[in-house]
Amino acid sequence: MVAGVVFQQRHTSDSQVNTRLSKVLRGGRLAEERWAEVQVGDVIRMENDQFVAADVLLLSTSEPNGLCFIETAELDGETNLKCRQCLPETAEMGQNDSLLGTFDGEIACETPNNLLNKFEGALAWKQKRFPLDNDKILLRGCILRNTQWCYGVVIFAGKDTKLMQNSGKTKFKRTSIDRLLNFIIIGIVFFLLSMCLFCMIACGIWETLTGQYFQVYLPWDKLVPSEPLGGATVIALLVFFSYAIVLNTVVPISLYVSVEVIRFAQSFLINWDEKMYYEKTGTAAKARTTTLNEELGQIEYVFSDKTGTLTQNIMTFNKCSIAGKVYGDIIDETTNEILEVTENTPTVDFSGNPNYEPDFKFYDGTLLDAVRQNNTDVHNFFRLLALCHTVMPEERNNKLEYQAQSPDESALVSAARNFGFVFKERSPNSITIEVNGQKEMYELLCILDFNNVRKRMSVILRRKGQLRLYCKGADNVIYERLKEDRGDMKSKTQEHLNKFAGEGLRTLCLAVRDLDEVFFNNWKHRHQEAALSLQNRDEKLDAIYEEIERDMTLLGATAIEDKLQDGVPQTIANLALAGIKIWVLTGDKQETAINIGYSCQLLTDEMIDIFIIDASTFEEVESQLVKYRESIRSVSNHQVPTAVSIVTFSESEYQRGQSIDDSENGSSFALVINGHSLVHALHPQLEKLFLDVASQCKSVICCRVTPLQKAMVVELIKKNKKARTLAIGDGANDVSMIKAAHIGVGVSGQEGMQAVLASDYSIAQFRFLERLLLVHGRWSYYRMCKFLRYFFYKNFAFTLCHFWFAFFCGFSAQTVFDPFFISVYNLFYTSCPVLALGIFDQDVNDRYSIMYPRLYSPGHFDLLFNKKEFLRSALHGFFTSCVLFLIPYGTYKDGVSPKGHVLSDHMLLGSVVATILVIVVTAQIAMDTSYWTMFNHVTVWGSLTFYFALQFFYNFVIHGAYVGSLSKAMSEATFWFTTVLTVTVLMIPVLAWRFYFVDVKPTLSDRVRLKQRLAQLRSRQSQDVLRTPSARRTRRSIRSGYAFAHQEGFGRLITSGKIMRKLPRSNGGDFFFPSFSNHGGPSNLGGVPTHME
């Protein structure tokens, strides 16, 4: 039933994707088809903001020159727009369905593979061959943006798409407890066989020495030879199988059913947890599988995506420095201290600006006042933000919207807009902005676009005869190109940059330079020559750019917050205190990943070193790894223990509750590695070296990694560390690692539902992972372990009574209990209490579970249930069965009531032992229960009551074989004395043992539980505050975190005019239109304007 529910959930989830509709050309007309019906060769139509259903060759688009724009967040985690362009020959078909429907080109291409950034193929059409590359392909999982429509022919569909090729294979997941149980069950089977063998041998001996003389009273079966030795041998062989039946209850077949019921119920507790419900989207946590709950309590490594998982994919303009003055901080007028921004902090009112955005928030009103007071420095600052970019404006529903290559750039243009500097429109040769209601048009002369080497971009504009270069970029790059004057402003701005960076903000410097016409014309001529050069073009262009991007004047700096999801730093800090290592695996670039690492406290200034592996060859990667390993060893050999230590527990130390200093060498190091370096690091010859370095680091960040590389990193840890892993992500690019990890968690984010559909658990926010692991995971592990210990105890206590009775019945396989009692013992008398224990029990509540994350550590070492704990439970059951049988047997052997009634019959003894057994195991589970609910009370005391009620009903209403035995025994004082004596003998040692260890050698759990109870007795909540690092701590490092797009920007497309829907009409030659030589390649980063002929 449970498996059926899980299968139905998976089937429903898969159907949500497979039943998405796509428009497909059928017979020259568009028809809606489900994704599952889309086939190779179909021509499909995609519209703006729609997912692409398959890997398609772009045929035509609504945009000029066959361009279209896509967002690939589900593939690589990047939210910036990417440009694709179809062949000019196919672009002519437009949206003519009849022409597109008869498209008969033949495509020869590579076989299905998982390379997202590479495609090789050729199109044969109309007796011509056209080369195809990745720029002409739209992959499944992309979202069409800023493009009204486009058509494409399907190349790969279904499992052959690159997205699905990166998803990895679905694996059957089992918990470590499942694997241990399978081993234990095999051991119990051998134990059963050994008991049967012992009883067989003992029976043969007894029949040979004694049984043959009692054939008058116990005649042998006719099939048994009359010869004593042969007869005894046959009987012994038959007894072997009889005892295999009698003692079979020692093999807990019902255990697996009970385990699944408990897991099923625990899954609902996760689903119903209101504290993991995200009201903003109305999304609750969901356990999509019912077989892995306790594994959540044993996670050692968490592998997390960045974009959309740790962050919100939202960039906000947070602070800025203009002319040496900081804006954005809220100052307390009385104490002159900086106040923390909270939900109740009033925001600046921008409603006076007709183009303002209601979602934009800024808290320092002095900046808006400076704008209204026409502060020249402030105006120049925002004018640069409104002009220096490659953002594309778009009117949608009479509302101005921006499409940017990076969220940072969008945030800066949006900030300028809200402060009254509105970017309105652009053409290939002009930019139009609106400043406080007044339009300003600038002639665009050149765009010096961004790339990863330059780390800056510039625009050269002319207005009213004045030429000016506006530049923005990384602080270190801009500072190298400033004038020598204004040193005071530069030093103040540098202080502000350090402050911004210390708060985890992404910084950027702005500068400007006025140009004279003669210098620019001379520079423009040399730029044209460099752009047309066939040799060393890149070097020549860089040198030309250096000539003009110098002697600039610093305007200020911006500070953008890559908004983390709420509670991310605290969650990461708490998980780290719980002994969980966190690795970030992202498709984003190195600089951005490091910024987020600092923001969420994965990287700190307290670390001794942060190792960056960015080599591109096998030998260089190996050299870097060896170097860093030696660095770790040298530091470890000379490291002086610090006063602050992390508390950990070994197995014995956890049980004694004694803390020791954790002298992990890796506590002071972090590792950052690029995707191209990771290719070599995962090579069989280097993976052990890489693992050696990485495992000694407190944090590991892998950036620019492919989805398959994410899975390979997870598999590396699983294979070599034998550690339990969890992968969490929100996009389709995370599916492979979610499937590879022991536990996969999907975040219901903005990148579709692929990750959720492939996951074992889904949550709406990363911060809920803390509660999922430290509360539900730990409780599930704690409950399951306690359930298993008790289950084996009660089974051994019940079954071994038959074994002890064998010594007194000639090993004849006679049962000591009523057959009816044997049948219902596990079903009616002991199943409900232990199920309630496994579902509801908890040692400490959820608040204390999060407050003391080290409570999570027992799961890492399998402390609560292992082979040793099983043997202890089995021996406890062994001892209990021995006392249970021998005390009543000694009492009733030759027993006579005061009235002279004989009490030493088999049925009366069996009833007494059965009754005391039910009382003892019920008392034991009452002592084992730490958290009493109504269900626990009903099941524990109800089971005991139900036992007596059912015994009465069975014996006196149905007239069972043991009718009157129990009532006769209970009518005598002997029964009550025997019961009290047996229960006392069995319970006192257990109580003494527990009180001794709780009092003398308490575990952390014991101490926290005591603290919780004292707090409850005082009727007030504990005032202890969880010690986690602040979400924003000051850092010493100076860094720039501006996240330009990874590829070259849109500058070349803008100045070429290809990106424009329509070109402006000629205006008499006042403006210049750029033209390009046919030889201009990708290196040509800027447009070179020339007069129109």
Tab-separated table of N, CA, C and O in Angstrom, residues 13-22 33-40 44 46 50-58 70-77 82 84 113-119 134 136-144 150 152-167 707 731-735 739 751-755 757-758:
chain	number	residue	atom	x	y	z
A	13	SER	N	3.518	13.427	-10.581
A	13	SER	CA	4.555	14.430	-10.850
A	13	SER	C	5.050	14.332	-12.285
A	13	SER	O	5.228	15.356	-12.964
A	14	ASP	N	5.322	13.117	-12.749
A	14	ASP	CA	5.792	12.942	-14.126
A	14	ASP	C	4.746	13.429	-15.125
A	14	ASP	O	5.081	14.004	-16.163
A	15	SER	N	3.485	13.194	-14.788
A	15	SER	CA	2.415	13.595	-15.697
A	15	SER	C	2.357	15.105	-15.858
A	15	SER	O	2.000	15.617	-16.920
A	16	GLN	N	2.708	15.843	-14.796
A	16	GLN	CA	2.677	17.295	-14.872
A	16	GLN	C	3.612	17.807	-15.958
A	16	GLN	O	3.330	18.811	-16.614
A	17	VAL	N	4.750	17.141	-16.138
A	17	VAL	CA	5.700	17.549	-17.180
A	17	VAL	C	5.272	17.003	-18.531
A	17	VAL	O	5.240	17.726	-19.533
A	18	ASN	N	4.930	15.723	-18.567
A	18	ASN	CA	4.622	15.093	-19.849
A	18	ASN	C	3.356	15.643	-20.488
A	18	ASN	O	3.190	15.548	-21.706
A	19	THR	N	2.459	16.213	-19.682
A	19	THR	CA	1.205	16.732	-20.236
A	19	THR	C	1.272	18.219	-20.548
A	19	THR	O	0.268	18.813	-20.930
A	20	ARG	N	2.449	18.854	-20.365
A	20	ARG	CA	2.587	20.239	-20.816
A	20	ARG	C	2.316	20.287	-22.317
A	20	ARG	O	2.689	19.378	-23.060
A	21	LEU	N	1.716	21.383	-22.757
A	21	LEU	CA	1.321	21.472	-24.159
A	21	LEU	C	2.331	22.275	-24.960
A	21	LEU	O	2.927	23.228	-24.469
A	22	SER	N	2.531	21.866	-26.197
A	22	SER	CA	3.406	22.563	-27.131
A	22	SER	C	2.695	22.633	-28.474
A	22	SER	O	1.959	21.707	-28.847
A	33	GLU	N	-0.015	19.720	-28.797
A	33	GLU	CA	0.353	18.343	-28.473
A	33	GLU	C	1.030	18.327	-27.105
A	33	GLU	O	1.701	19.286	-26.712
A	34	ARG	N	0.856	17.218	-26.399
A	34	ARG	CA	1.579	17.064	-25.140
A	34	ARG	C	3.066	16.877	-25.419
A	34	ARG	O	3.454	16.381	-26.464
A	35	TRP	N	3.899	17.287	-24.443
A	35	TRP	CA	5.345	17.132	-24.606
A	35	TRP	C	5.708	15.690	-24.928
A	35	TRP	O	6.632	15.433	-25.687
A	36	ALA	N	4.991	14.772	-24.343
A	36	ALA	CA	5.309	13.359	-24.550
A	36	ALA	C	5.082	12.935	-25.995
A	36	ALA	O	5.624	11.923	-26.453
A	37	GLU	N	4.266	13.724	-26.739
A	37	GLU	CA	3.948	13.369	-28.125
A	37	GLU	C	4.868	14.047	-29.127
A	37	GLU	O	4.820	13.740	-30.315
A	38	VAL	N	5.691	14.975	-28.677
A	38	VAL	CA	6.604	15.676	-29.596
A	38	VAL	C	7.704	14.720	-30.047
A	38	VAL	O	8.340	14.046	-29.223
A	39	GLN	N	7.933	14.655	-31.362
A	39	GLN	CA	8.888	13.710	-31.924
A	39	GLN	C	9.970	14.433	-32.728
A	39	GLN	O	9.801	15.593	-33.119
A	40	VAL	N	11.051	13.712	-32.971
A	40	VAL	CA	12.134	14.246	-33.797
A	40	VAL	C	11.595	14.544	-35.194
A	40	VAL	O	10.879	13.723	-35.788
A	44	ILE	N	7.970	22.989	-34.222
A	44	ILE	CA	7.141	23.483	-33.112
A	44	ILE	C	7.272	24.996	-33.012
A	44	ILE	O	8.277	25.578	-33.405
A	46	MET	N	7.231	28.199	-30.403
A	46	MET	CA	7.418	28.587	-29.000
A	46	MET	C	7.125	30.070	-28.870
A	46	MET	O	7.456	30.854	-29.764
A	50	GLN	N	7.747	30.872	-22.498
A	50	GLN	CA	7.431	29.452	-22.494
A	50	GLN	C	8.702	28.618	-22.401
A	50	GLN	O	9.763	29.018	-22.881
A	51	PHE	N	8.550	27.424	-21.788
A	51	PHE	CA	9.644	26.460	-21.779
A	51	PHE	C	9.784	25.823	-23.155
A	51	PHE	O	8.790	25.618	-23.864
A	52	VAL	N	11.015	25.506	-23.533
A	52	VAL	CA	11.271	24.792	-24.788
A	52	VAL	C	11.083	23.295	-24.526
A	52	VAL	O	11.640	22.752	-23.572
A	53	ALA	N	10.290	22.642	-25.366
A	53	ALA	CA	9.866	21.270	-25.100
A	53	ALA	C	10.903	20.224	-25.478
A	53	ALA	O	10.848	19.091	-25.003
A	54	ALA	N	11.836	20.567	-26.367
A	54	ALA	CA	12.824	19.592	-26.846
A	54	ALA	C	14.052	20.363	-27.322
A	54	ALA	O	14.071	21.601	-27.312
A	55	ASP	N	15.090	19.641	-27.712
A	55	ASP	CA	16.251	20.288	-28.325
A	55	ASP	C	15.912	20.573	-29.784
A	55	ASP	O	15.635	19.642	-30.552
A	56	VAL	N	15.904	21.855	-30.153
A	56	VAL	CA	15.432	22.223	-31.489
A	56	VAL	C	16.467	23.080	-32.206
A	56	VAL	O	17.245	23.813	-31.587
A	57	LEU	N	16.455	22.973	-33.539
A	57	LEU	CA	17.221	23.869	-34.398
A	57	LEU	C	16.342	25.065	-34.699
A	57	LEU	O	15.221	24.936	-35.199
A	58	LEU	N	16.815	26.259	-34.367
A	58	LEU	CA	16.046	27.482	-34.567
A	58	LEU	C	15.884	27.750	-36.055
A	58	LEU	O	16.862	27.771	-36.813
A	70	ILE	N	17.117	33.760	-24.678
A	70	ILE	CA	16.678	32.666	-23.819
A	70	ILE	C	17.299	32.800	-22.428
A	70	ILE	O	18.331	33.428	-22.254
A	71	GLU	N	16.628	32.208	-21.474
A	71	GLU	CA	17.146	32.097	-20.114
A	71	GLU	C	17.415	30.617	-19.848
A	71	GLU	O	16.559	29.766	-20.084
A	72	THR	N	18.603	30.309	-19.350
A	72	THR	CA	19.031	28.911	-19.209
A	72	THR	C	19.183	28.499	-17.746
A	72	THR	O	20.014	27.675	-17.412
A	73	ALA	N	18.355	29.093	-16.874
A	73	ALA	CA	18.508	28.842	-15.436
A	73	ALA	C	18.387	27.353	-15.105
A	73	ALA	O	19.076	26.837	-14.225
A	74	GLU	N	17.519	26.634	-15.826
A	74	GLU	CA	17.334	25.210	-15.523
A	74	GLU	C	18.509	24.366	-16.008
A	74	GLU	O	18.676	23.233	-15.572
A	75	LEU	N	19.320	24.927	-16.884
A	75	LEU	CA	20.451	24.162	-17.411
A	75	LEU	C	21.735	24.437	-16.641
A	75	LEU	O	22.471	23.515	-16.296
A	76	ASP	N	22.020	25.714	-16.394
A	76	ASP	CA	23.295	26.052	-15.752
A	76	ASP	C	23.146	26.983	-14.561
A	76	ASP	O	24.138	27.438	-14.000
A	77	GLY	N	21.906	27.283	-14.174
A	77	GLY	CA	21.703	28.124	-13.007
A	77	GLY	C	21.851	29.603	-13.262
A	77	GLY	O	21.677	30.406	-12.355
A	82	LYS	N	20.695	34.951	-22.811
A	82	LYS	CA	21.654	34.533	-23.833
A	82	LYS	C	20.990	34.703	-25.184
A	82	LYS	O	19.775	34.574	-25.329
A	84	ARG	N	20.533	33.733	-29.225
A	84	ARG	CA	20.632	32.696	-30.245
A	84	ARG	C	20.170	33.295	-31.573
A	84	ARG	O	19.344	34.206	-31.604
A	113	ASN	N	24.172	13.464	-26.366
A	113	ASN	CA	25.222	13.535	-25.355
A	113	ASN	C	24.839	14.569	-24.307
A	113	ASN	O	23.792	15.216	-24.406
A	114	ASN	N	25.719	14.719	-23.309
A	114	ASN	CA	25.388	15.622	-22.195
A	114	ASN	C	26.164	16.931	-22.229
A	114	ASN	O	26.202	17.644	-21.228
A	115	LEU	N	26.776	17.287	-23.348
A	115	LEU	CA	27.561	18.524	-23.438
A	115	LEU	C	26.632	19.692	-23.725
A	115	LEU	O	26.130	19.844	-24.837
A	116	LEU	N	26.409	20.526	-22.724
A	116	LEU	CA	25.440	21.613	-22.856
A	116	LEU	C	25.937	22.745	-23.735
A	116	LEU	O	25.139	23.462	-24.339
A	117	ASN	N	27.238	22.951	-23.794
A	117	ASN	CA	27.784	24.114	-24.491
A	117	ASN	C	28.395	23.774	-25.842
A	117	ASN	O	29.159	24.564	-26.388
A	118	LYS	N	28.084	22.602	-26.352
A	118	LYS	CA	28.689	22.191	-27.615
A	118	LYS	C	27.655	21.478	-28.477
A	118	LYS	O	26.901	20.631	-27.985
A	119	PHE	N	27.635	21.835	-29.755
A	119	PHE	CA	26.796	21.121	-30.728
A	119	PHE	C	27.482	21.187	-32.075
A	119	PHE	O	27.961	22.244	-32.491
A	134	ASN	N	26.252	25.599	-31.539
A	134	ASN	CA	25.410	25.769	-30.354
A	134	ASN	C	24.596	27.053	-30.398
A	134	ASN	O	23.538	27.147	-29.759
A	136	LYS	N	22.794	28.148	-32.660
A	136	LYS	CA	21.573	27.989	-33.456
A	136	LYS	C	20.619	26.966	-32.824
A	136	LYS	O	19.598	26.616	-33.434
A	137	ILE	N	20.955	26.509	-31.623
A	137	ILE	CA	20.193	25.443	-30.969
A	137	ILE	C	19.534	25.968	-29.694
A	137	ILE	O	20.149	26.691	-28.910
A	138	LEU	N	18.268	25.624	-29.502
A	138	LEU	CA	17.565	25.868	-28.234
A	138	LEU	C	17.402	24.524	-27.529
A	138	LEU	O	16.884	23.574	-28.116
A	139	LEU	N	17.857	24.462	-26.293
A	139	LEU	CA	17.817	23.199	-25.549
A	139	LEU	C	16.569	23.114	-24.687
A	139	LEU	O	16.051	24.123	-24.196
A	140	ARG	N	16.121	21.894	-24.488
A	140	ARG	CA	14.982	21.670	-23.595
A	140	ARG	C	15.306	22.220	-22.205
A	140	ARG	O	16.406	22.042	-21.701
A	141	GLY	N	14.339	22.887	-21.605
A	141	GLY	CA	14.549	23.481	-20.291
A	141	GLY	C	14.803	24.969	-20.358
A	141	GLY	O	14.676	25.661	-19.350
A	142	CYS	N	15.180	25.489	-21.546
A	142	CYS	CA	15.344	26.936	-21.695
A	142	CYS	C	13.969	27.616	-21.672
A	142	CYS	O	12.948	26.996	-21.965
A	143	ILE	N	13.988	28.895	-21.327
A	143	ILE	CA	12.763	29.701	-21.370
A	143	ILE	C	12.975	30.833	-22.360
A	143	ILE	O	13.982	31.528	-22.314
A	144	LEU	N	12.030	30.984	-23.271
A	144	LEU	CA	12.111	32.042	-24.275
A	144	LEU	C	11.811	33.383	-23.606
A	144	LEU	O	10.811	33.530	-22.898
A	150	CYS	N	8.995	32.054	-31.892
A	150	CYS	CA	10.027	31.469	-32.747
A	150	CYS	C	9.604	30.067	-33.138
A	150	CYS	O	8.748	29.453	-32.487
A	152	GLY	N	11.104	26.132	-34.500
A	152	GLY	CA	12.284	25.278	-34.539
A	152	GLY	C	11.912	23.858	-34.898
A	152	GLY	O	10.771	23.419	-34.678
A	153	VAL	N	12.868	23.141	-35.454
A	153	VAL	CA	12.645	21.738	-35.792
A	153	VAL	C	13.330	20.882	-34.720
A	153	VAL	O	14.467	21.143	-34.316
A	154	VAL	N	12.610	19.878	-34.242
A	154	VAL	CA	13.090	19.057	-33.135
A	154	VAL	C	14.234	18.163	-33.597
A	154	VAL	O	14.106	17.423	-34.584
A	155	ILE	N	15.370	18.244	-32.883
A	155	ILE	CA	16.531	17.399	-33.175
A	155	ILE	C	16.584	16.218	-32.201
A	155	ILE	O	16.757	15.072	-32.591
A	156	PHE	N	16.445	16.509	-30.915
A	156	PHE	CA	16.409	15.465	-29.883
A	156	PHE	C	15.165	15.673	-29.039
A	156	PHE	O	14.822	16.812	-28.693
A	157	ALA	N	14.513	14.584	-28.673
A	157	ALA	CA	13.313	14.666	-27.836
A	157	ALA	C	13.412	13.644	-26.705
A	157	ALA	O	14.194	12.683	-26.774
A	158	GLY	N	12.635	13.878	-25.679
A	158	GLY	CA	12.562	12.913	-24.572
A	158	GLY	C	13.893	12.694	-23.873
A	158	GLY	O	14.610	13.640	-23.537
A	159	LYS	N	14.255	11.436	-23.702
A	159	LYS	CA	15.474	11.083	-22.976
A	159	LYS	C	16.748	11.431	-23.742
A	159	LYS	O	17.835	11.436	-23.166
A	160	ASP	N	16.625	11.726	-25.046
A	160	ASP	CA	17.809	12.053	-25.845
A	160	ASP	C	18.218	13.513	-25.711
A	160	ASP	O	19.305	13.891	-26.163
A	161	THR	N	17.379	14.354	-25.109
A	161	THR	CA	17.733	15.767	-24.968
A	161	THR	C	18.919	15.912	-24.024
A	161	THR	O	19.157	15.069	-23.151
A	162	LYS	N	19.669	16.992	-24.211
A	162	LYS	CA	20.870	17.202	-23.392
A	162	LYS	C	20.503	17.366	-21.909
A	162	LYS	O	21.268	16.968	-21.027
A	163	LEU	N	19.353	17.956	-21.659
A	163	LEU	CA	18.911	18.107	-20.270
A	163	LEU	C	18.725	16.751	-19.608
A	163	LEU	O	19.205	16.506	-18.491
A	164	MET	N	18.045	15.846	-20.290
A	164	MET	CA	17.791	14.523	-19.724
A	164	MET	C	19.064	13.685	-19.691
A	164	MET	O	19.239	12.841	-18.806
A	165	GLN	N	19.964	13.916	-20.657
A	165	GLN	CA	21.244	13.201	-20.636
A	165	GLN	C	22.069	13.584	-19.416
A	165	GLN	O	22.897	12.813	-18.941
A	166	ASN	N	21.829	14.787	-18.892
A	166	ASN	CA	22.534	15.245	-17.697
A	166	ASN	C	21.818	14.873	-16.410
A	166	ASN	O	22.318	15.150	-15.323
A	167	SER	N	20.640	14.284	-16.533
A	167	SER	CA	19.844	14.012	-15.335
A	167	SER	C	20.308	12.789	-14.572
A	167	SER	O	19.983	12.624	-13.406
A	707	PRO	N	26.004	19.832	-14.944
A	707	PRO	CA	25.154	18.966	-14.120
A	707	PRO	C	25.770	17.592	-13.859
A	707	PRO	O	25.658	17.057	-12.751
A	731	GLY	N	16.786	23.521	-9.820
A	731	GLY	CA	16.662	23.538	-11.272
A	731	GLY	C	16.932	22.190	-11.904
A	731	GLY	O	17.385	21.248	-11.253
A	732	ALA	N	16.668	22.114	-13.188
A	732	ALA	CA	16.906	20.865	-13.913
A	732	ALA	C	18.385	20.507	-13.932
A	732	ALA	O	18.738	19.329	-14.041
A	733	ASN	N	19.261	21.519	-13.804
A	733	ASN	CA	20.691	21.235	-13.798
A	733	ASN	C	21.131	20.571	-12.493
A	733	ASN	O	22.279	20.142	-12.366
A	734	ASP	N	20.233	20.470	-11.524
A	734	ASP	CA	20.554	19.821	-10.250
A	734	ASP	C	20.014	18.398	-10.158
A	734	ASP	O	20.260	17.703	-9.170
A	735	VAL	N	19.279	17.971	-11.177
A	735	VAL	CA	18.621	16.669	-11.110
A	735	VAL	C	19.625	15.532	-10.972
A	735	VAL	O	19.425	14.593	-10.195
A	739	LYS	N	19.691	12.854	-7.857
A	739	LYS	CA	19.525	11.409	-8.020
A	739	LYS	C	20.719	10.635	-7.484
A	739	LYS	O	20.574	9.509	-6.997
A	751	GLU	N	12.869	28.121	-11.040
A	751	GLU	CA	13.512	27.491	-12.199
A	751	GLU	C	12.760	26.232	-12.638
A	751	GLU	O	13.346	25.249	-13.047
A	752	GLY	N	11.431	26.238	-12.479
A	752	GLY	CA	10.672	25.073	-12.888
A	752	GLY	C	10.602	24.040	-11.788
A	752	GLY	O	11.000	24.263	-10.650
A	753	MET	N	10.071	22.865	-12.152
A	753	MET	CA	9.812	21.829	-11.156
A	753	MET	C	10.614	20.567	-11.395
A	753	MET	O	10.358	19.538	-10.780
A	754	GLN	N	11.621	20.626	-12.266
A	754	GLN	CA	12.378	19.418	-12.578
A	754	GLN	C	13.076	18.851	-11.349
A	754	GLN	O	13.080	17.649	-11.116
A	755	ALA	N	13.687	19.711	-10.552
A	755	ALA	CA	14.397	19.241	-9.358
A	755	ALA	C	13.427	18.626	-8.367
A	755	ALA	O	13.711	17.586	-7.762
A	757	LEU	N	10.545	17.234	-8.993
A	757	LEU	CA	10.012	15.974	-9.514
A	757	LEU	C	10.997	14.823	-9.336
A	757	LEU	O	10.602	13.668	-9.222
A	758	ALA	N	12.285	15.120	-9.324
A	758	ALA	CA	13.300	14.062	-9.181
A	758	ALA	C	13.708	13.845	-7.729
A	758	ALA	O	14.491	12.943	-7.446
